[in-house]
Amino acid sequence: MWLTAGESVASRTSRDVLGRGLGVLRQAIREQPRIFAVAVVGSVLFGSMVIVSAYVVGAVVGDVVVPAIARGEVGVGTLALAAVALFGISVLRVVGIFGRRLGAGYMQYRLQAAYRRRVTRRYLDLPLSWHHRNATGTLLSNANSDVEAAWYPIAPLPFAVGTLVMLVGAIVSLFVTDWALALVGLAVFPALFALNVVYSRRMAPRQARAQRLRAEVSGIAHESFDGALVVKTMGREAQETARFAGRAGELRDALIAVGRLRGVFDPLLETLPSLGTLAVLVVGAFRLRQGAINVTELVSVAFLFTVLAFPVRAIGWVLAELPRSVAGWDRVRRVLDATGEMPYGQRVLDPALSGPATLTFTDVHFSYPPAEAHQPGAQVLGEVGFTVPAGRTVALVGPTGAGKSTIASLAVRLVDPDSGTVELDGVDVRDLTAASLAGTVALVAQVPFVFDDTVRANVALDRAGIDDEDVWAALRLAEADGFVAALPDGLDTMVGERGTSLSGGQRQRLTLARALAGRPRLLVLDDATSAVDPRVEAAILAGLRASAGEPGVPAASILVVAYRRATIALADEVVYVEQGRVVARGTHSELLATVAGYVDLVTAYEQAEVDRAQERAYDDEVAQLPSGLEIEVDH
């Protein structure tokens, strides 16, 4: 889906690329008009001084140098006046350059920063289903290299605008000076524009392909780094290296193609103004012999062509970067224009309520959107209805793929149902404000995410009203205070990226403490303690039930996706789901007596736990054996 952005740009005509590129530039000017105006004023000042300097140099040569040579002496006063004039013009040119560069740079970096924020904000607004359809590496590229590419032409843009003003002034000056020299200018300047248009047309597909490959290389790198554990344990280092090298090689070739094209056109763009200067000298010498112009005018025009060569290139720079800009802009707009965000309502749950919340599912249906627009979505849930009463613990049990995690996501409104309602204290969660929902419900997901920060920062998340005492209380409730106290710096210990310095169970307990520190009224645990020892898991849930409402302990209702028998037995009620539907509800003992599928599932879970416990015991025994002692195993 994302690759078509670059391909579509590559197939466009140069006129379309030019039109769309100018549209991107207009957008930039509308967003930063004052800064752009400062940059353009500086550029126009520079351009005006270039034209003035050409005529001052011509006057110096024609009226000072040539007469001085003829007389054999130099007039000191006249020479000093010429020097002052040239120095004053140089100062004004420096002021113009400073204003132009400062304004252009400030404008470019402000736009890049603003659009990085907008893209990131949009990522956070879009639902998880949208993120699942787009690779993380591509999204990183959108927020970084695509934003940079979109606004890359901003740097030379004020210079190009000032150059246009300068060219108009130069052509008018040429006609005022001599019509024959003006015709040379009218031949050279359009040739420069035509060459730039051809350059832009040839460059468009190359820049678009390079921009697309940048995203692909970023995506492969992110997958390899994020999946380092899988890559290493499966012995796929060589294959991943080869996969990355192949795509990096394509990017290299694409950038070489861009550089090769520049290598062809850059000398032409440099040479054409020089040829114009040569033509001016030839035609000018002929006109000088005819008496149509004088030495001052010839030197001025020749000098003007010489100094115009560099500013005219600014127009070429803008045109050359437009294809890349359009490619980046299209990829950024695909994010900003993406639909599917879940708008929040305006209702707020009574802030005076501090007791557990009631969660109610009523006839909920849900389907994940298809990967392709023409495909139907797969239904995950149908006619789901149950209640988590205030202060009660409900266990959600079912085979893999039954929809348990989807129910947990609906409970905290990570996704919205296709039909039916999910209510907190009788209010549809879609009608609540974001702050009210976040302050009421907390989710601890299957895969714990830990920030590359301190333990304190990971638990508190810079939320108002959470001090160290609250952090320790949450850690105690999550059975995490012991290992945190043993860390080198306690709460100030840096845990590393994704918590790499912690074990899986420690990360799960840390994320559980994070949820508890916010004192939620509804706690949703999506298999959140799977990496924790069963005894610790049972102690955590028993502690939540027994201590609810005590100082430092949230009085919360609990919806827990459970697998272990000890965890399920602690629940007040069990909701058993199969194939996205609620099959049975009741206590653990009631379902054991009435639902065969439930019995088979719990028995399988229990046997798996026994097998894992035996493996751990065996490993412990082997670890305690004397070094070098071999064990004979009967196969």
Coordinates of N, CA and C in Angstrom, one line a residue, residues 6 8 18 92 125 142 152 189 264 273 373 375 393 403 414 463 485 495 509 511 514 536 551 553 596 610 625:
G6 N 5.3 6.2 -3.9 CA 6.5 6.5 -4.7 C 6.3 6.2 -6.2
S8 N 3.6 6.0 -7.9 CA 2.6 6.9 -8.6 C 3.3 8.2 -9.0
L18 N 5.6 19.2 -11.3 CA 5.8 20.6 -11.1 C 4.6 21.3 -10.4
L92 N 25.7 45.3 1.9 CA 24.2 45.1 1.7 C 24.0 43.7 1.2
D125 N -3.6 9.0 17.3 CA -5.0 9.1 17.1 C -5.6 7.9 16.4
N142 N 8.2 7.7 7.6 CA 7.2 8.8 7.3 C 7.5 10.0 8.2
Y152 N 12.4 19.8 1.8 CA 13.8 20.1 1.4 C 13.9 21.3 0.4
F189 N 18.5 32.7 -20.8 CA 17.7 32.4 -19.6 C 16.6 31.4 -19.9
V264 N 25.5 14.6 -15.0 CA 25.3 15.0 -16.4 C 24.8 16.5 -16.5
P273 N 25.5 29.5 -18.5 CA 25.7 31.0 -18.3 C 27.1 31.4 -18.7
A373 N -8.7 -3.5 0.7 CA -10.0 -2.9 0.7 C -11.1 -3.7 0.1
Q375 N -11.4 -6.9 0.2 CA -11.6 -8.2 1.0 C -12.6 -8.0 2.1
T393 N -14.2 -9.9 40.5 CA -13.2 -10.4 39.6 C -13.8 -11.4 38.7
G403 N -10.9 -14.8 21.0 CA -11.3 -13.4 21.1 C -11.1 -12.8 22.4
L414 N -9.5 0.4 23.0 CA -8.4 0.4 22.0 C -9.1 0.2 20.6
R463 N 2.9 11.2 36.0 CA 1.5 11.5 36.3 C 1.4 12.3 37.6
A485 N 14.0 -3.3 45.1 CA 14.9 -2.9 46.2 C 16.3 -3.4 46.1
V495 N 16.5 0.8 33.4 CA 16.2 -0.6 33.1 C 16.6 -1.0 31.6
R509 N 5.6 -7.6 36.1 CA 5.3 -7.0 37.4 C 5.4 -5.5 37.4
T511 N 5.1 -3.4 34.8 CA 4.0 -2.8 34.1 C 2.7 -3.0 34.9
R514 N 2.7 -0.2 37.2 CA 2.4 1.1 36.5 C 0.9 1.3 36.5
V536 N 3.5 -16.6 42.6 CA 3.5 -15.1 42.7 C 2.3 -14.5 42.0
P551 N -5.5 1.9 52.1 CA -4.6 3.0 51.7 C -3.6 2.5 50.7
V553 N -4.1 1.1 47.9 CA -4.5 0.0 47.1 C -5.8 0.4 46.3
A596 N -18.0 -29.4 29.0 CA -16.9 -30.3 28.6 C -15.7 -29.6 28.0
V610 N 2.2 -28.5 34.9 CA 2.9 -29.6 35.5 C 4.2 -29.9 34.8
L625 N 24.4 -30.6 40.4 CA 25.4 -31.7 40.3 C 26.8 -31.2 40.2

